[in-house]
C-alpha positions as YAML, in Angstrom:
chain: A
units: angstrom
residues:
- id: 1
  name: UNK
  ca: [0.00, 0.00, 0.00]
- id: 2
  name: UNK
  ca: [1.15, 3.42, -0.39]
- id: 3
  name: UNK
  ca: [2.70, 5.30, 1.75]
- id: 4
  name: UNK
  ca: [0.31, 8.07, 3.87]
- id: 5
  name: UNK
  ca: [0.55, 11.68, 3.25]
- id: 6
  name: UNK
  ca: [2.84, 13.31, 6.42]
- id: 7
  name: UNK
  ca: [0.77, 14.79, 8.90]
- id: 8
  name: UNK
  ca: [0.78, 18.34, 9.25]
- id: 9
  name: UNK
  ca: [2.16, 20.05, 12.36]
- id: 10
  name: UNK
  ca: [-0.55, 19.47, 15.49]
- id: 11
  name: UNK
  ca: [-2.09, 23.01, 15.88]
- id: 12
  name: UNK
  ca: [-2.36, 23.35, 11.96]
- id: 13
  name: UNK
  ca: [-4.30, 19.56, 11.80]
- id: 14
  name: UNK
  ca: [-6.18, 20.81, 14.59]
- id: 15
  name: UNK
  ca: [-7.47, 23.82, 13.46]
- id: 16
  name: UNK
  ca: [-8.28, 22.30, 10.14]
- id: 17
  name: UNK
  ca: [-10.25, 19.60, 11.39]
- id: 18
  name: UNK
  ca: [-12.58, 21.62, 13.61]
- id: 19
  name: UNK
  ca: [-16.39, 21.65, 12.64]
- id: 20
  name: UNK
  ca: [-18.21, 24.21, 14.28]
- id: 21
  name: UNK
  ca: [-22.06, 24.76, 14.14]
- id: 22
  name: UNK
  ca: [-23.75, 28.05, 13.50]
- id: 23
  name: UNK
  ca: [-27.22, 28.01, 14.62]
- id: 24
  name: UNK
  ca: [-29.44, 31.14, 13.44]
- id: 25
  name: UNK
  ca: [-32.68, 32.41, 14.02]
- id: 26
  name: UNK
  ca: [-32.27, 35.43, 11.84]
- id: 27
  name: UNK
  ca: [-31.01, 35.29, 8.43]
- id: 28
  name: UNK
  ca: [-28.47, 38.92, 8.96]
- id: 29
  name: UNK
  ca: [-26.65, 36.96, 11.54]
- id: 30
  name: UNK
  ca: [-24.73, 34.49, 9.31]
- id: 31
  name: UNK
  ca: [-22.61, 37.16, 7.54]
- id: 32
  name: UNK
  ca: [-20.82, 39.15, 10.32]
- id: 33
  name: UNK
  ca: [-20.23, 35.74, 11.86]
- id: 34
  name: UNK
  ca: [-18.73, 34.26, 8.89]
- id: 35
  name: UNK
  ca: [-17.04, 37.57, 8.47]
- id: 36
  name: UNK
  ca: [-15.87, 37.20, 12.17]
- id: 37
  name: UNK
  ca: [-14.61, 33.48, 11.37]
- id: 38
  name: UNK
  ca: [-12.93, 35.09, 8.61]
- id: 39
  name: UNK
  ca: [-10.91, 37.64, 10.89]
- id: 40
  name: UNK
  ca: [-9.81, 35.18, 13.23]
- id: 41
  name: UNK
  ca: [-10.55, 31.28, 12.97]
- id: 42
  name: UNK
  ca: [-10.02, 31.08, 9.10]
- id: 43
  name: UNK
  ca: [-9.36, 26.93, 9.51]
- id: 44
  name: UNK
  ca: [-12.60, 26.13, 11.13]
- id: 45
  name: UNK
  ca: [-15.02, 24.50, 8.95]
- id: 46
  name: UNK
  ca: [-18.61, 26.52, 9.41]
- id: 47
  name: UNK
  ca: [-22.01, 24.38, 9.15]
- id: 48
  name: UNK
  ca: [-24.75, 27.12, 9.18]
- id: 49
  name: UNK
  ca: [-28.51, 26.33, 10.68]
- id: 50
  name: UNK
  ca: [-31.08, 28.90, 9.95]
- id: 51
  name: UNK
  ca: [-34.55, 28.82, 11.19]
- id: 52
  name: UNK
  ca: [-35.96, 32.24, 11.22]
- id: 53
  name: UNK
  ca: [-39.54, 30.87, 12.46]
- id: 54
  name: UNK
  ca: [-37.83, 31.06, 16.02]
- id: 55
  name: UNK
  ca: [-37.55, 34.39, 16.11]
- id: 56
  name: UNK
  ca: [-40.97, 35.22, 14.77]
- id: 57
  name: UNK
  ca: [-42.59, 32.92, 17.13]
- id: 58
  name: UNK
  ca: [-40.98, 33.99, 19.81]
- id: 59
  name: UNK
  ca: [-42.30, 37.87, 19.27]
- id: 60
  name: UNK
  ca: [-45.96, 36.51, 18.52]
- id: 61
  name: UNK
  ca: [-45.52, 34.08, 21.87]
- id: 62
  name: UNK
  ca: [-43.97, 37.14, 23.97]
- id: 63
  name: UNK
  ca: [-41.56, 34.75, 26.09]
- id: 64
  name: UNK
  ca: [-40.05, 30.99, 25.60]
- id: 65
  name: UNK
  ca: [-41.84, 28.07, 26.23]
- id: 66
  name: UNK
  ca: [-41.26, 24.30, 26.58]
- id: 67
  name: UNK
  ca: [-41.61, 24.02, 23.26]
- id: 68
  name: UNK
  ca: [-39.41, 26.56, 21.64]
- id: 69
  name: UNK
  ca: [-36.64, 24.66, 24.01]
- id: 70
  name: UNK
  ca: [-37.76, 21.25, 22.19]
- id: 71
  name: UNK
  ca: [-37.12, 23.00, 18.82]
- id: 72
  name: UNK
  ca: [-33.43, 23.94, 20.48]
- id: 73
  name: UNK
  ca: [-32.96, 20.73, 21.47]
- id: 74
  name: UNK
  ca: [-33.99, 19.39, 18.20]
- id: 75
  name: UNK
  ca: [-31.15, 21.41, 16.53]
- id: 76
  name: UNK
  ca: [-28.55, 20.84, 18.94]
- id: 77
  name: UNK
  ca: [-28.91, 17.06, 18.48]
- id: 78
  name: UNK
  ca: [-29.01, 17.46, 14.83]
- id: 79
  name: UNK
  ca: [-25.36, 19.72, 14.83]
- id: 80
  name: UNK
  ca: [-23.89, 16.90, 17.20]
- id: 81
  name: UNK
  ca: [-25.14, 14.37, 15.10]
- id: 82
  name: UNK
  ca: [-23.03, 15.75, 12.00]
- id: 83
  name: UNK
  ca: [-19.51, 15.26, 14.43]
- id: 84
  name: UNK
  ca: [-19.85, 19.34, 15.62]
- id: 85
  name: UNK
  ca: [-16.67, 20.08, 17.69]
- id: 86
  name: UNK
  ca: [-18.73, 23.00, 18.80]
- id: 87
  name: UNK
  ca: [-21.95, 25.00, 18.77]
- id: 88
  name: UNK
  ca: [-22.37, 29.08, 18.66]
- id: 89
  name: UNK
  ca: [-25.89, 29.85, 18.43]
- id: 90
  name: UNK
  ca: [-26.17, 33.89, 17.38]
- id: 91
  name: UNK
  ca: [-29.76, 34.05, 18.54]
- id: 92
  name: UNK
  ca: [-29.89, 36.31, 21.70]
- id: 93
  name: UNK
  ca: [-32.88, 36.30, 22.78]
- id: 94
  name: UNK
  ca: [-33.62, 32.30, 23.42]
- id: 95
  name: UNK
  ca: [-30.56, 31.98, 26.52]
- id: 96
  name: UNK
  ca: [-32.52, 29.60, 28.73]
- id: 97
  name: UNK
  ca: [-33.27, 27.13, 25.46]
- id: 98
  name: UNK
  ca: [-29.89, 27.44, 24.43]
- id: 99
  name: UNK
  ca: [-28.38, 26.79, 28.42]
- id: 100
  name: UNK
  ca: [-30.77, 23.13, 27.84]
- id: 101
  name: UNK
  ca: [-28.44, 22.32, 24.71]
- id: 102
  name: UNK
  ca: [-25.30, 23.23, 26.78]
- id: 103
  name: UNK
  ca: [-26.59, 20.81, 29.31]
- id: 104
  name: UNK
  ca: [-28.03, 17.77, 27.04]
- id: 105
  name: UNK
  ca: [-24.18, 18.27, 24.96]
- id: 106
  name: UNK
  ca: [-21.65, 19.14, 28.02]
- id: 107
  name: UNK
  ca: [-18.73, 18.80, 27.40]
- id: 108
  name: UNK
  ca: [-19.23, 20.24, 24.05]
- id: 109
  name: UNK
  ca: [-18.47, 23.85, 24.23]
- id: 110
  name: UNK
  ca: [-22.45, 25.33, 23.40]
- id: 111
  name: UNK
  ca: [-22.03, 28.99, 23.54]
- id: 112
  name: UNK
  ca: [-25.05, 31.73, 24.02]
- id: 113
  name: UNK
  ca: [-24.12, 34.22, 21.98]
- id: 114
  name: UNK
  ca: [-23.25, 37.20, 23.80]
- id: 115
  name: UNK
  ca: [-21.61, 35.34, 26.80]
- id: 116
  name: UNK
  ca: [-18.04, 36.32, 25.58]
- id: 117
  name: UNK
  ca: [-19.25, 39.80, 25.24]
- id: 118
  name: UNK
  ca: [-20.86, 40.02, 28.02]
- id: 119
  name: UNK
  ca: [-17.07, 38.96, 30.39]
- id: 120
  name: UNK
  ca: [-15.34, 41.34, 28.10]
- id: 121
  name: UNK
  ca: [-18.21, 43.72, 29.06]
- id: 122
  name: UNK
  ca: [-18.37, 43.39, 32.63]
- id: 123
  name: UNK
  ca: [-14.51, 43.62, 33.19]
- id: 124
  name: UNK
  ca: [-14.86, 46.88, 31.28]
- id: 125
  name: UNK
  ca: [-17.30, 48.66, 33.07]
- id: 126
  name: UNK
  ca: [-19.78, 48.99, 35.79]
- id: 127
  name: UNK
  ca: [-22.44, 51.05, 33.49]
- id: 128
  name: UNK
  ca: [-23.06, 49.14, 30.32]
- id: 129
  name: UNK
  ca: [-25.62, 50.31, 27.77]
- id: 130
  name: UNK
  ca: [-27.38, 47.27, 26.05]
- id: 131
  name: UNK
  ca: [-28.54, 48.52, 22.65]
- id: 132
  name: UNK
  ca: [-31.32, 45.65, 20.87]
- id: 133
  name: UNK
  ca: [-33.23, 45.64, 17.45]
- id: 134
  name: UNK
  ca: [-35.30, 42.95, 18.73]
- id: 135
  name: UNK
  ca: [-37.34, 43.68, 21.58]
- id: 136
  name: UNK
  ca: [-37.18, 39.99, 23.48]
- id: 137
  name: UNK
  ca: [-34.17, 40.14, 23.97]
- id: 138
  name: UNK
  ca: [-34.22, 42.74, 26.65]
- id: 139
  name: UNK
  ca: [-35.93, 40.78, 28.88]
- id: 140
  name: UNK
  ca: [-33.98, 37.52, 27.99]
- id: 141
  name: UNK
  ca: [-30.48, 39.31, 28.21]
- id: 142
  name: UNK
  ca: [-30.38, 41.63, 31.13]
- id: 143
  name: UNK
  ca: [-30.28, 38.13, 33.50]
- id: 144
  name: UNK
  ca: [-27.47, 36.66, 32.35]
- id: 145
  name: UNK
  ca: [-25.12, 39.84, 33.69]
- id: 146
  name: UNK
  ca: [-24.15, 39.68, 36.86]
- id: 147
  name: UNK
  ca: [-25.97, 42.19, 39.89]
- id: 148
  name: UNK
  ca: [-22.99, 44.51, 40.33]
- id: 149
  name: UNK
  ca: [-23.40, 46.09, 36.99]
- id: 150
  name: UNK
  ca: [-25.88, 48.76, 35.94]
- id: 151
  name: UNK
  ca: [-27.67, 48.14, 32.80]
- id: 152
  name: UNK
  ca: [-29.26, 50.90, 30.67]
- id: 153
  name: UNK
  ca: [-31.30, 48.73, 28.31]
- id: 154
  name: UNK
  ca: [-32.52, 50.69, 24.80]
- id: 155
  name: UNK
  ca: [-34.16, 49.23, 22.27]
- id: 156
  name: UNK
  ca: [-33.46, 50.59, 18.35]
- id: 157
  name: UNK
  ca: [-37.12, 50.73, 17.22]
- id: 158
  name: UNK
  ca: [-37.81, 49.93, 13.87]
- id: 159
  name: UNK
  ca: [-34.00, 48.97, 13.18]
- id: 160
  name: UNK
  ca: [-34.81, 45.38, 12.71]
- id: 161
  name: UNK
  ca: [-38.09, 45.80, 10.15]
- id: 162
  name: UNK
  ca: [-35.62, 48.28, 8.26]
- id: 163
  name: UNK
  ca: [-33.01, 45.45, 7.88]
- id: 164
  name: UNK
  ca: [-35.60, 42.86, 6.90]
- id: 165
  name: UNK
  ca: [-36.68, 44.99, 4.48]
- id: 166
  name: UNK
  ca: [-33.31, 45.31, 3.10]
- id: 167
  name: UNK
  ca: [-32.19, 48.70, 3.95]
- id: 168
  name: UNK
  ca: [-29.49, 48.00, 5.86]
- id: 169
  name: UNK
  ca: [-28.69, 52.08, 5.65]
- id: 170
  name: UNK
  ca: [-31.73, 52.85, 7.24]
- id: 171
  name: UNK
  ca: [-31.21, 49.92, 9.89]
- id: 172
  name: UNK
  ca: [-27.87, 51.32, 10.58]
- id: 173
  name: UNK
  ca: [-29.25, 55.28, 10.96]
- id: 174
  name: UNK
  ca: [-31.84, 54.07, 13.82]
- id: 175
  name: UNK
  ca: [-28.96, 52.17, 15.72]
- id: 176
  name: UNK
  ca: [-26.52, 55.09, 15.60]
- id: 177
  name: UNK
  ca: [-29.47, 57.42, 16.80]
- id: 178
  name: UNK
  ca: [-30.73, 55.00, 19.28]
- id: 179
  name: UNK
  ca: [-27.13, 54.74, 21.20]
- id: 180
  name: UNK
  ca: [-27.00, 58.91, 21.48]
- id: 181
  name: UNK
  ca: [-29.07, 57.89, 24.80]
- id: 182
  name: UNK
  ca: [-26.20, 55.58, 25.82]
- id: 183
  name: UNK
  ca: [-23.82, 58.47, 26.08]
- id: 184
  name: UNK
  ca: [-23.54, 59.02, 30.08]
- id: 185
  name: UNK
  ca: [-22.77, 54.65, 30.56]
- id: 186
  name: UNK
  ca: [-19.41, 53.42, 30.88]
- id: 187
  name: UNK
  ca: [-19.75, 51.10, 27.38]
- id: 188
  name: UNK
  ca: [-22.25, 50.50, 24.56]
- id: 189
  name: UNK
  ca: [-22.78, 46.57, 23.99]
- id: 190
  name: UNK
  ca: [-24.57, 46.32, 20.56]
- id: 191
  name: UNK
  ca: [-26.91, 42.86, 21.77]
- id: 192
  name: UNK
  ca: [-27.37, 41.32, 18.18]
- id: 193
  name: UNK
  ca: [-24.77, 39.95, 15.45]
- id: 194
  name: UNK
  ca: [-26.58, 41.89, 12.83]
- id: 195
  name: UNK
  ca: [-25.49, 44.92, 14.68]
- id: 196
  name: UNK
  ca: [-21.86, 44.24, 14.29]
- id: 197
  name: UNK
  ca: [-21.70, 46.50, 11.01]
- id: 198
  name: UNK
  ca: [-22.77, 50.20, 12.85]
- id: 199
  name: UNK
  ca: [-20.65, 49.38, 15.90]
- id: 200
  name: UNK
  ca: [-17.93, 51.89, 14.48]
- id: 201
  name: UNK
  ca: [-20.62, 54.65, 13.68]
- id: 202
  name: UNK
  ca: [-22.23, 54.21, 17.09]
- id: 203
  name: UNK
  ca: [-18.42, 54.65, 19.01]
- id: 204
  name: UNK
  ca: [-17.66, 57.64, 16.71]
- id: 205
  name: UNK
  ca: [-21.54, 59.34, 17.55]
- id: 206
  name: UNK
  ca: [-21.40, 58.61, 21.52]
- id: 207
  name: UNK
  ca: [-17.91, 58.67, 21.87]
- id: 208
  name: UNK
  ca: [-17.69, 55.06, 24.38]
- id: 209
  name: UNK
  ca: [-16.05, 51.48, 23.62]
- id: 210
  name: UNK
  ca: [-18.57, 49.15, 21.62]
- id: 211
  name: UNK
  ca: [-18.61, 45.98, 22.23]
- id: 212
  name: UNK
  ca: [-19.84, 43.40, 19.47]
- id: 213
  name: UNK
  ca: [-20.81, 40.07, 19.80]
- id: 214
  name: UNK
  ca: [-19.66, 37.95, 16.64]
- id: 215
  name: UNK
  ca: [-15.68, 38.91, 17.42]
- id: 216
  name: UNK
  ca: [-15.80, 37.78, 20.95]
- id: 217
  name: UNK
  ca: [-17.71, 34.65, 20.42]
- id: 218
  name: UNK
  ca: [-15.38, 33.62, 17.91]
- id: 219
  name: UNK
  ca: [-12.19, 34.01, 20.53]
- id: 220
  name: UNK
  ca: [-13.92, 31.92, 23.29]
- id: 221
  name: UNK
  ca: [-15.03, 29.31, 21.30]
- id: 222
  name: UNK
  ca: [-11.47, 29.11, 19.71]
- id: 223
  name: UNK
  ca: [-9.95, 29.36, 23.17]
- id: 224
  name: UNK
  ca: [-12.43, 26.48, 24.58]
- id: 225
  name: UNK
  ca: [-11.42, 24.19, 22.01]
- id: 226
  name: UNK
  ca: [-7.49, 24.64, 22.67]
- id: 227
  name: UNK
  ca: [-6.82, 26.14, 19.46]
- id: 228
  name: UNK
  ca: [-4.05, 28.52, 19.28]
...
């Protein structure tokens, strides 16, 4: 038989072989993660998931339910099944459904998506303005930092529509406006990936440290997995 092909250096194998599971429920978030990826896990093989019924449910429902975590579940079982190394769901209003996945898969790294962002966050600052497009997400959120911070939640009406619309422009002018009430807190965290692309505008108009998600979800995940 012939010889095998040398293996490649440890770290290098490593990195190539990781498969990593993107789970969406909202079709903007797949292309500041992938452009995230792109910055600073270029090896890692992406599998995306989009169900963009979750989020519409969940605003017609008005909270999470037993069954929205089944859905979860359902997906997370489905990513593991394809030989995931790892799961990043960019959904950020669903954290208790997506806390059941990091259960049922432990010790799979299953990250919420604005946990990274949220330490980065909290070793920042002790008045952090949450800015959201999507209104369920500032009551799932605000829990998951810890009491000794003050949040200033804001929500960027009509952002969201504007972006599912396709005018990302006009999604991006609500945002910047929205954070001018953010102005007197320590940091701006921008709560959803689709966000990502006004963070500059929003530091330059209120003059404070944004803080995205996609970058520092990408960095922990990378980080769990031992990859250098």
């Amino acid at each position: 038989p012939p010889n095998p092909l040398p293996a490649k250096s440890g770290e290098r194998e490593k990195k190539d072989l990781m498969r990593i599971t993107l789970i969406h429920a909202l079709k903007h978030s797949i292309v500041p993660i992938e452009a995230s990826f792109a910055r600073h896990w270029p090896e890692a093989r992406l599998m995306n998931l989009l169900d963009d019924s979750l989020s519409a449910d969940l605003a017609r429902d008005g909270k999470l339910s037993e069954r929205m975590t089944e859905r979860f579940l359902a997906m997370g079982q489905y990513a593991a099944s394809t030989g995931a190394d790892g799961i990043l769901f960019t959904c950020s209003a669903f954290g208790p459904c997506i806390e059941a996945v990091a259960r049922t898969h432990a010790p799979m790294p299953v990250l919420k998506p604005n946990e990274a962002m949220i330490e980065q966050a909290v070793a920042k600052g002790k008045r952090i303005g949450l800015l959201s497009t999507f209104p369920p997400t500032l009551v799932s959120m605000p829990p998951e930092f810890p009491s000794e911070v003050t949040l200033v939640p804001k929500l960027a009406e009509g952002a969201l529509a504007a972006l599912d619309g396709g005018d990302r422009a006009e999604h991006d002018r609500i945002v910047v406006e929205a954070s001018e009430d953010l102005r007197d807190c320590d940091l701006i965290a921008l709560a959803q990936y689709s966000m990502a692309p006004a963070a500059a505008r929003v530091a330059e108009v209120t003059g404070r440290e944004v803080l995205t998600t996609p970058d520092s979800a990408v960095l922990k995940l990378k980080a769990m997995l031992g990859v250098k």
